[in-house]
Amino acid sequence: METVRKALYNFNSVKHSWENWAESHQNRQKVNPFSGSWTPEAHDLPPVGHRLYGRPKPGSKTEYRGKKADIHINEEVLELCQMIEHIGVPLSDGTIGVKFGRLFEYYGRISHNLVGLMIRARRKGLVQFEGEMLYQRQDEDAPIILLRPPDDLITEIQQQKEALSTHESIGKRF
């Protein structure tokens, strides 16, 4: 009689586990837009204009990858700022300047993303240059001004890495 009870208990346990998995799978399919079970009501999305709108779910693998990519790009921006500091000329106001042509000549060998990195650095308040975009040959004499020392960015990158290390276990879980 005891073996029958154990078998029945094991069967009920497996049945319960299967039912839980099936229910969670159905719920996941309701929010999957590529599923036939998709329903817009099932989404728990923030409204347009909310600070989390268009962002990955907190704690998700997507959020983890985005944070890692942000650190990588910031490291490339740091390398750009260090290059400007190295080849640039000190200006009377304490900043450092370099012509775009000279910067492209030095940095162009390292990366083809120079202008994109400069735009990112401008958004962070690290560099200043005229216009929306700089083009090789056309803007050779355009001045690029380093507004802040690269050390400011080093501190920011270290803080990002520390914050990511607490998130690290989530990234490895997947």
XYZ file of N, CA and C in Angstrom:
522
model
N 0.818 -1.187 0.000
C 0.000 0.000 0.000
C 0.868 1.261 0.000
N 2.005 1.193 0.715
C 2.911 2.345 0.804
C 3.498 2.696 -0.566
N 3.863 1.704 -1.356
C 4.423 1.979 -2.684
C 3.382 2.619 -3.598
N 2.124 2.252 -3.419
C 1.051 2.859 -4.220
C 0.920 4.339 -3.861
N 1.016 4.656 -2.568
C 0.927 6.057 -2.131
C 2.085 6.880 -2.697
N 3.301 6.318 -2.634
C 4.461 7.026 -3.166
C 4.310 7.262 -4.666
N 3.854 6.249 -5.375
C 3.664 6.382 -6.822
C 2.607 7.436 -7.125
N 1.516 7.424 -6.351
C 0.449 8.409 -6.540
C 0.959 9.813 -6.216
N 1.761 9.926 -5.152
C 2.328 11.226 -4.781
C 3.243 11.739 -5.897
N 4.123 10.855 -6.416
C 5.019 11.236 -7.505
C 4.237 11.638 -8.746
N 3.180 10.893 -9.046
C 2.346 11.212 -10.204
C 1.706 12.587 -10.031
N 1.147 12.849 -8.846
C 0.511 14.147 -8.594
C 1.529 15.286 -8.650
N 2.739 15.020 -8.177
C 3.789 16.033 -8.210
C 4.166 16.367 -9.654
N 4.347 15.347 -10.467
C 4.678 15.549 -11.879
C 3.528 16.253 -12.592
N 2.305 15.820 -12.292
C 1.123 16.428 -12.907
C 1.046 17.913 -12.539
N 1.275 18.226 -11.266
C 1.230 19.608 -10.803
C 2.319 20.446 -11.490
N 3.526 19.904 -11.598
C 4.624 20.609 -12.271
C 4.278 20.874 -13.732
N 3.721 19.871 -14.394
C 3.344 20.022 -15.799
C 2.259 21.095 -15.966
N 1.273 21.091 -15.095
C 0.200 22.088 -15.175
C 0.747 23.499 -14.951
N 1.664 23.650 -14.005
C 2.289 24.961 -13.770
C 3.063 25.432 -14.996
N 3.828 24.512 -15.595
C 4.596 24.876 -16.781
C 3.655 25.266 -17.922
N 2.597 24.482 -18.126
C 1.652 24.756 -19.215
C 0.988 26.120 -19.025
N 0.616 26.438 -17.800
C -0.020 27.734 -17.534
C 0.956 28.886 -17.779
N 2.197 28.733 -17.318
C 3.175 29.808 -17.532
C 3.492 29.949 -19.025
N 3.513 28.830 -19.752
C 3.751 28.882 -21.199
C 2.613 29.625 -21.903
N 1.384 29.347 -21.513
C 0.240 30.046 -22.107
C 0.321 31.546 -21.826
N 0.716 31.916 -20.628
C 0.853 33.337 -20.292
C 1.960 34.005 -21.109
N 3.072 33.280 -21.314
C 4.157 33.833 -22.134
C 3.711 34.007 -23.583
N 2.905 33.086 -24.074
C 2.431 33.170 -25.455
C 1.472 34.341 -25.648
N 0.761 34.728 -24.599
C -0.165 35.863 -24.707
C 0.575 37.175 -24.935
N 1.820 37.271 -24.466
C 2.593 38.496 -24.664
C 3.576 38.378 -25.825
N 3.625 37.226 -26.476
C 4.493 37.017 -27.627
C 3.742 37.432 -28.893
N 4.145 38.526 -29.551
C 3.395 38.997 -30.716
C 3.440 38.039 -31.904
N 4.327 37.056 -31.891
C 4.422 36.100 -32.984
C 3.619 34.832 -32.717
N 2.900 34.821 -31.624
C 2.110 33.660 -31.236
C 0.662 33.855 -31.662
N -0.017 32.774 -31.926
C -1.443 32.846 -32.227
C -2.269 33.195 -31.002
N -1.695 33.084 -29.827
C -2.408 33.378 -28.579
C -2.216 34.816 -28.114
N -1.518 35.631 -28.887
C -1.187 36.998 -28.483
C -2.436 37.832 -28.253
N -2.447 38.557 -27.151
C -3.536 39.498 -26.874
C -2.929 40.799 -26.357
N -3.372 41.934 -26.884
C -2.807 43.206 -26.422
C -3.107 43.489 -24.955
N -4.200 42.944 -24.446
C -4.574 43.184 -23.046
C -3.584 42.543 -22.075
N -2.896 41.494 -22.514
C -1.985 40.767 -21.628
C -0.694 41.541 -21.367
N -0.422 42.532 -22.192
C 0.818 43.296 -22.027
C 0.746 44.199 -20.813
N 1.839 44.228 -20.106
C 1.975 45.106 -18.946
C 2.989 46.192 -19.315
N 2.680 46.923 -20.404
C 3.614 47.909 -20.923
C 3.370 49.280 -20.310
N 4.442 50.020 -20.074
C 4.263 51.388 -19.568
C 3.701 52.285 -20.674
N 2.966 53.315 -20.313
C 2.393 54.206 -21.328
C 3.471 55.047 -22.015
N 3.154 55.537 -23.212
C 4.081 56.394 -23.949
C 4.421 57.605 -23.083
N 5.689 57.952 -23.042
C 6.131 59.082 -22.235
C 6.661 58.670 -20.866
N 6.338 57.468 -20.429
C 6.846 56.961 -19.151
C 8.339 56.687 -19.299
N 9.105 56.831 -18.228
C 10.561 56.654 -18.307
C 10.967 55.228 -18.706
N 10.108 54.245 -18.493
C 10.430 52.864 -18.866
C 9.897 52.478 -20.247
N 9.187 53.398 -20.908
C 8.635 53.096 -22.230
C 9.777 52.868 -23.223
N 9.709 51.786 -23.974
C 10.733 51.476 -24.960
C 12.005 50.902 -24.369
N 11.987 50.547 -23.110
C 13.147 49.974 -22.428
C 12.886 48.496 -22.157
N 13.943 47.696 -22.063
C 13.733 46.287 -21.718
C 13.269 46.142 -20.276
N 12.657 45.014 -19.994
C 12.197 44.757 -18.630
C 13.393 44.731 -17.683
N 13.258 45.380 -16.528
C 14.357 45.363 -15.553
C 14.713 43.928 -15.148
N 16.007 43.645 -15.131
C 16.481 42.320 -14.755
C 16.524 41.328 -15.901
N 16.105 41.746 -17.102
C 16.076 40.822 -18.238
C 17.459 40.700 -18.876
N 17.605 39.671 -19.682
C 18.853 39.466 -20.390
C 19.091 40.605 -21.385
N 18.028 41.125 -21.969
C 18.147 42.243 -22.904
C 18.709 43.471 -22.203
N 18.228 43.745 -20.997
C 18.744 44.880 -20.233
C 20.232 44.673 -19.931
N 20.604 43.460 -19.560
C 21.997 43.131 -19.257
C 22.891 43.376 -20.476
N 22.456 42.882 -21.640
C 23.239 43.068 -22.865
C 23.372 44.549 -23.216
N 22.297 45.302 -23.038
C 22.334 46.734 -23.318
C 23.327 47.458 -22.432
N 23.365 47.090 -21.170
C 24.309 47.722 -20.239
C 25.748 47.367 -20.606
N 25.973 46.114 -21.024
C 27.317 45.717 -21.447
C 27.736 46.492 -22.690
N 26.805 46.654 -23.631
C 27.102 47.401 -24.859
C 27.395 48.863 -24.541
N 26.668 49.438 -23.603
C 26.883 50.827 -23.213
C 28.289 51.009 -22.640
N 28.723 50.067 -21.831
C 30.082 50.128 -21.274
C 31.113 50.047 -22.398
N 30.888 49.138 -23.340
C 31.828 48.968 -24.458
C 31.941 50.258 -25.279
N 30.812 50.880 -25.570
C 30.822 52.120 -26.353
C 31.495 53.239 -25.564
N 31.218 53.311 -24.270
C 31.873 54.334 -23.449
C 33.387 54.145 -23.419
N 33.838 52.890 -23.459
C 35.278 52.636 -23.507
C 35.868 53.126 -24.830
N 35.109 52.979 -25.925
C 35.572 53.487 -27.219
C 35.588 55.013 -27.230
N 34.584 55.642 -26.615
C 34.557 57.108 -26.504
C 35.750 57.572 -25.668
N 36.062 56.841 -24.611
C 37.226 57.162 -23.777
C 38.505 57.116 -24.613
N 38.640 56.074 -25.421
C 39.816 55.949 -26.282
C 39.909 57.140 -27.246
N 38.774 57.567 -27.790
C 38.738 58.734 -28.673
C 39.200 59.988 -27.929
N 38.671 60.210 -26.732
C 39.046 61.395 -25.942
C 40.528 61.369 -25.577
N 41.042 60.188 -25.264
C 42.469 60.073 -24.950
C 43.322 60.380 -26.182
N 42.826 59.976 -27.357
C 43.537 60.272 -28.600
C 43.548 61.782 -28.849
N 42.407 62.443 -28.644
C 42.339 63.903 -28.814
C 43.298 64.577 -27.836
N 43.317 64.095 -26.604
C 44.207 64.661 -25.587
C 45.674 64.479 -25.983
N 45.973 63.333 -26.587
C 47.353 63.004 -26.951
C 47.846 63.814 -28.152
N 47.026 63.939 -29.204
C 47.489 64.603 -30.432
C 47.051 66.064 -30.521
N 46.164 66.478 -29.614
C 45.632 67.838 -29.666
C 46.603 68.887 -29.150
N 46.175 70.133 -29.304
C 46.973 71.282 -28.887
C 46.229 72.005 -27.768
N 46.915 72.340 -26.670
C 46.245 73.091 -25.599
C 45.806 74.470 -26.101
N 44.590 74.858 -25.758
C 44.044 76.155 -26.149
C 44.101 77.108 -24.960
N 43.905 78.393 -25.225
C 44.035 79.418 -24.183
C 43.012 79.259 -23.058
N 41.864 78.655 -23.360
C 40.830 78.499 -22.323
C 41.001 77.227 -21.494
N 42.100 76.495 -21.704
C 42.367 75.292 -20.921
C 41.874 74.009 -21.564
N 41.141 74.117 -22.664
C 40.678 72.921 -23.368
C 41.751 72.479 -24.352
N 41.496 71.372 -25.013
C 42.433 70.845 -26.004
C 41.695 70.752 -27.329
N 42.349 71.170 -28.408
C 41.716 71.149 -29.721
C 42.547 70.409 -30.742
N 41.858 69.867 -31.738
C 42.516 69.180 -32.845
C 41.625 69.339 -34.076
N 42.221 69.386 -35.238
C 41.452 69.470 -36.481
C 40.922 68.074 -36.816
N 39.729 68.044 -37.405
C 39.098 66.768 -37.731
C 39.978 65.935 -38.658
N 40.616 66.576 -39.635
C 41.471 65.837 -40.571
C 42.604 65.120 -39.865
N 43.228 65.807 -38.928
C 44.336 65.194 -38.168
C 43.821 64.047 -37.299
N 42.685 64.277 -36.644
C 42.104 63.229 -35.805
C 41.734 62.014 -36.651
N 41.141 62.260 -37.808
C 40.750 61.157 -38.686
C 41.975 60.386 -39.152
N 43.053 61.116 -39.438
C 44.294 60.489 -39.881
C 44.826 59.523 -38.826
N 44.795 59.936 -37.562
C 45.294 59.086 -36.480
C 44.288 58.012 -36.084
N 43.063 58.436 -35.855
C 42.072 57.514 -35.304
C 41.443 56.637 -36.373
N 41.447 57.089 -37.624
C 40.833 56.333 -38.717
C 41.430 54.954 -38.901
N 42.677 54.798 -38.516
C 43.317 53.487 -38.634
C 42.781 52.513 -37.583
N 42.288 53.063 -36.488
C 41.840 52.226 -35.379
C 40.382 51.815 -35.538
N 39.540 52.740 -35.977
C 38.111 52.457 -36.012
C 37.435 53.224 -37.141
N 36.457 52.609 -37.762
C 35.684 53.279 -38.810
C 34.457 53.977 -38.219
N 34.322 53.952 -36.913
C 33.160 54.546 -36.244
C 33.452 55.919 -35.663
N 34.473 56.590 -36.158
C 34.935 57.834 -35.547
C 33.825 58.864 -35.380
N 33.078 59.161 -36.438
C 32.064 60.217 -36.353
C 30.949 59.815 -35.391
N 30.541 58.570 -35.406
C 29.516 58.102 -34.465
C 29.967 58.241 -33.024
N 31.219 57.920 -32.769
C 31.757 58.067 -31.414
C 31.851 59.536 -31.018
N 32.180 60.394 -31.986
C 32.255 61.824 -31.677
C 30.875 62.378 -31.339
N 29.859 61.919 -32.030
C 28.494 62.360 -31.724
C 28.106 61.900 -30.323
N 28.457 60.669 -29.985
C 28.179 60.155 -28.639
C 28.934 60.968 -27.583
N 30.194 61.284 -27.865
C 31.001 62.078 -26.932
C 30.418 63.485 -26.783
N 29.875 64.029 -27.859
C 29.258 65.361 -27.769
C 28.015 65.305 -26.894
N 27.221 64.249 -27.033
C 26.029 64.094 -26.187
C 26.401 64.021 -24.710
N 27.559 63.458 -24.422
C 28.018 63.343 -23.034
C 28.718 64.615 -22.559
N 28.850 65.607 -23.438
C 29.486 66.861 -23.051
C 31.000 66.779 -22.979
N 31.589 65.820 -23.691
C 33.041 65.647 -23.661
C 33.745 66.416 -24.765
N 33.118 66.511 -25.943
C 33.724 67.220 -27.070
C 32.723 68.197 -27.668
N 33.258 69.104 -28.469
C 32.418 70.078 -29.156
C 32.931 70.219 -30.580
N 32.000 70.267 -31.546
C 32.353 70.545 -32.936
C 31.130 71.127 -33.626
N 31.360 71.807 -34.734
C 30.283 72.471 -35.470
C 29.550 71.475 -36.366
N 28.251 71.678 -36.515
C 27.458 70.885 -37.450
C 26.944 69.595 -36.843
N 26.042 68.986 -37.602
C 25.448 67.710 -37.188
C 26.415 66.551 -37.417
N 27.123 66.602 -38.545
C 27.957 65.493 -38.986
C 29.247 66.065 -39.557
N 30.316 65.319 -39.463
C 31.582 65.712 -40.069
C 31.927 64.710 -41.163
N 32.435 65.222 -42.280
C 32.761 64.368 -43.418
C 34.241 64.490 -43.747
N 34.828 63.352 -44.109
C 36.230 63.339 -44.502
C 36.397 64.205 -45.746
N 37.474 64.914 -45.850
C 37.851 65.855 -46.900
C 37.058 67.159 -46.810
N 35.760 67.094 -46.676
C 34.933 68.304 -46.616
C 35.183 69.096 -45.331
N 35.344 68.401 -44.203
C 35.486 69.060 -42.902
C 36.867 68.852 -42.284
N 37.889 68.726 -43.119
C 39.249 68.466 -42.630
C 39.712 69.500 -41.606
N 39.315 70.772 -41.808
C 39.795 71.849 -40.936
C 38.839 72.172 -39.796
N 37.779 71.397 -39.638
C 36.820 71.648 -38.554
C 37.489 71.356 -37.214
N 37.402 72.305 -36.279
C 38.039 72.074 -34.973
C 37.195 71.158 -34.080
N 37.869 70.258 -33.410
C 37.257 69.382 -32.408
C 37.857 69.814 -31.074
N 37.000 70.171 -30.129
C 37.466 70.664 -28.837
C 37.129 69.638 -27.758
N 38.134 69.223 -26.998
C 37.936 68.330 -25.855
C 37.584 69.204 -24.655
N 36.351 69.093 -24.173
C 35.851 69.973 -23.119
C 36.197 69.501 -21.712
N 36.231 68.185 -21.528
C 36.508 67.617 -20.202
C 37.612 66.586 -20.327
N 38.380 66.385 -19.274
C 39.437 65.370 -19.334
C 38.842 63.958 -19.396
N 39.518 63.047 -20.083
C 39.026 61.667 -20.191
C 38.868 60.970 -18.840
N 39.563 61.456 -17.813
C 39.463 60.832 -16.488
C 38.029 60.837 -15.964
N 37.242 61.860 -16.349
C 35.836 61.904 -15.935
C 35.088 60.676 -16.440
N 35.401 60.273 -17.662
C 34.726 59.122 -18.262
C 35.215 57.814 -17.640
N 36.467 57.774 -17.233
C 37.002 56.565 -16.590
C 36.197 56.256 -15.332
N 35.922 57.280 -14.541
C 35.135 57.103 -13.316
C 33.738 56.589 -13.643
N 33.117 57.164 -14.662
C 31.770 56.733 -15.058
C 31.760 55.274 -15.500
N 32.762 54.874 -16.280
C 32.841 53.485 -16.754
C 33.026 52.532 -15.577
N 33.862 52.904 -14.616
C 34.064 52.054 -13.439
C 32.762 51.883 -12.663
N 31.991 52.961 -12.521
C 30.705 52.871 -11.827
C 29.739 51.972 -12.591
N 29.735 52.071 -13.921
C 28.867 51.213 -14.729
C 29.257 49.747 -14.569
N 30.545 49.472 -14.546
C 31.005 48.090 -14.392
C 30.629 47.535 -13.025
N 30.729 48.365 -11.985
C 30.332 47.919 -10.647
C 28.837 47.619 -10.603
N 28.038 48.483 -11.215
C 26.591 48.262 -11.248
C 26.262 47.005 -12.039
N 27.015 46.749 -13.107
C 26.765 45.566 -13.926
C 27.173 44.298 -13.196
N 28.182 44.378 -12.336
C 28.625 43.178 -11.623
C 27.528 42.653 -10.703
N 26.664 43.526 -10.187
C 25.532 43.051 -9.388
C 24.482 42.419 -10.293
N 24.495 42.785 -11.549
C 23.553 42.277 -12.550
C 24.131 41.038 -13.230
N 25.438 40.783 -12.997
C 26.180 39.727 -13.685
C 25.535 38.358 -13.526
N 25.069 38.035 -12.339
C 24.492 36.711 -12.118
C 23.251 36.510 -12.974
N 22.516 37.575 -13.244
C 21.336 37.469 -14.104
C 21.768 37.154 -15.522
N 22.817 37.835 -16.007
C 23.285 37.621 -17.367
C 23.792 36.210 -17.593
N 24.413 35.615 -16.577
C 24.954 34.265 -16.723
C 23.878 33.197 -16.580
N 22.747 33.574 -16.043
C 21.674 32.616 -15.809
C 21.086 32.109 -17.124
N 21.157 32.892 -18.171
C 20.486 32.544 -19.429
C 21.355 31.724 -20.328
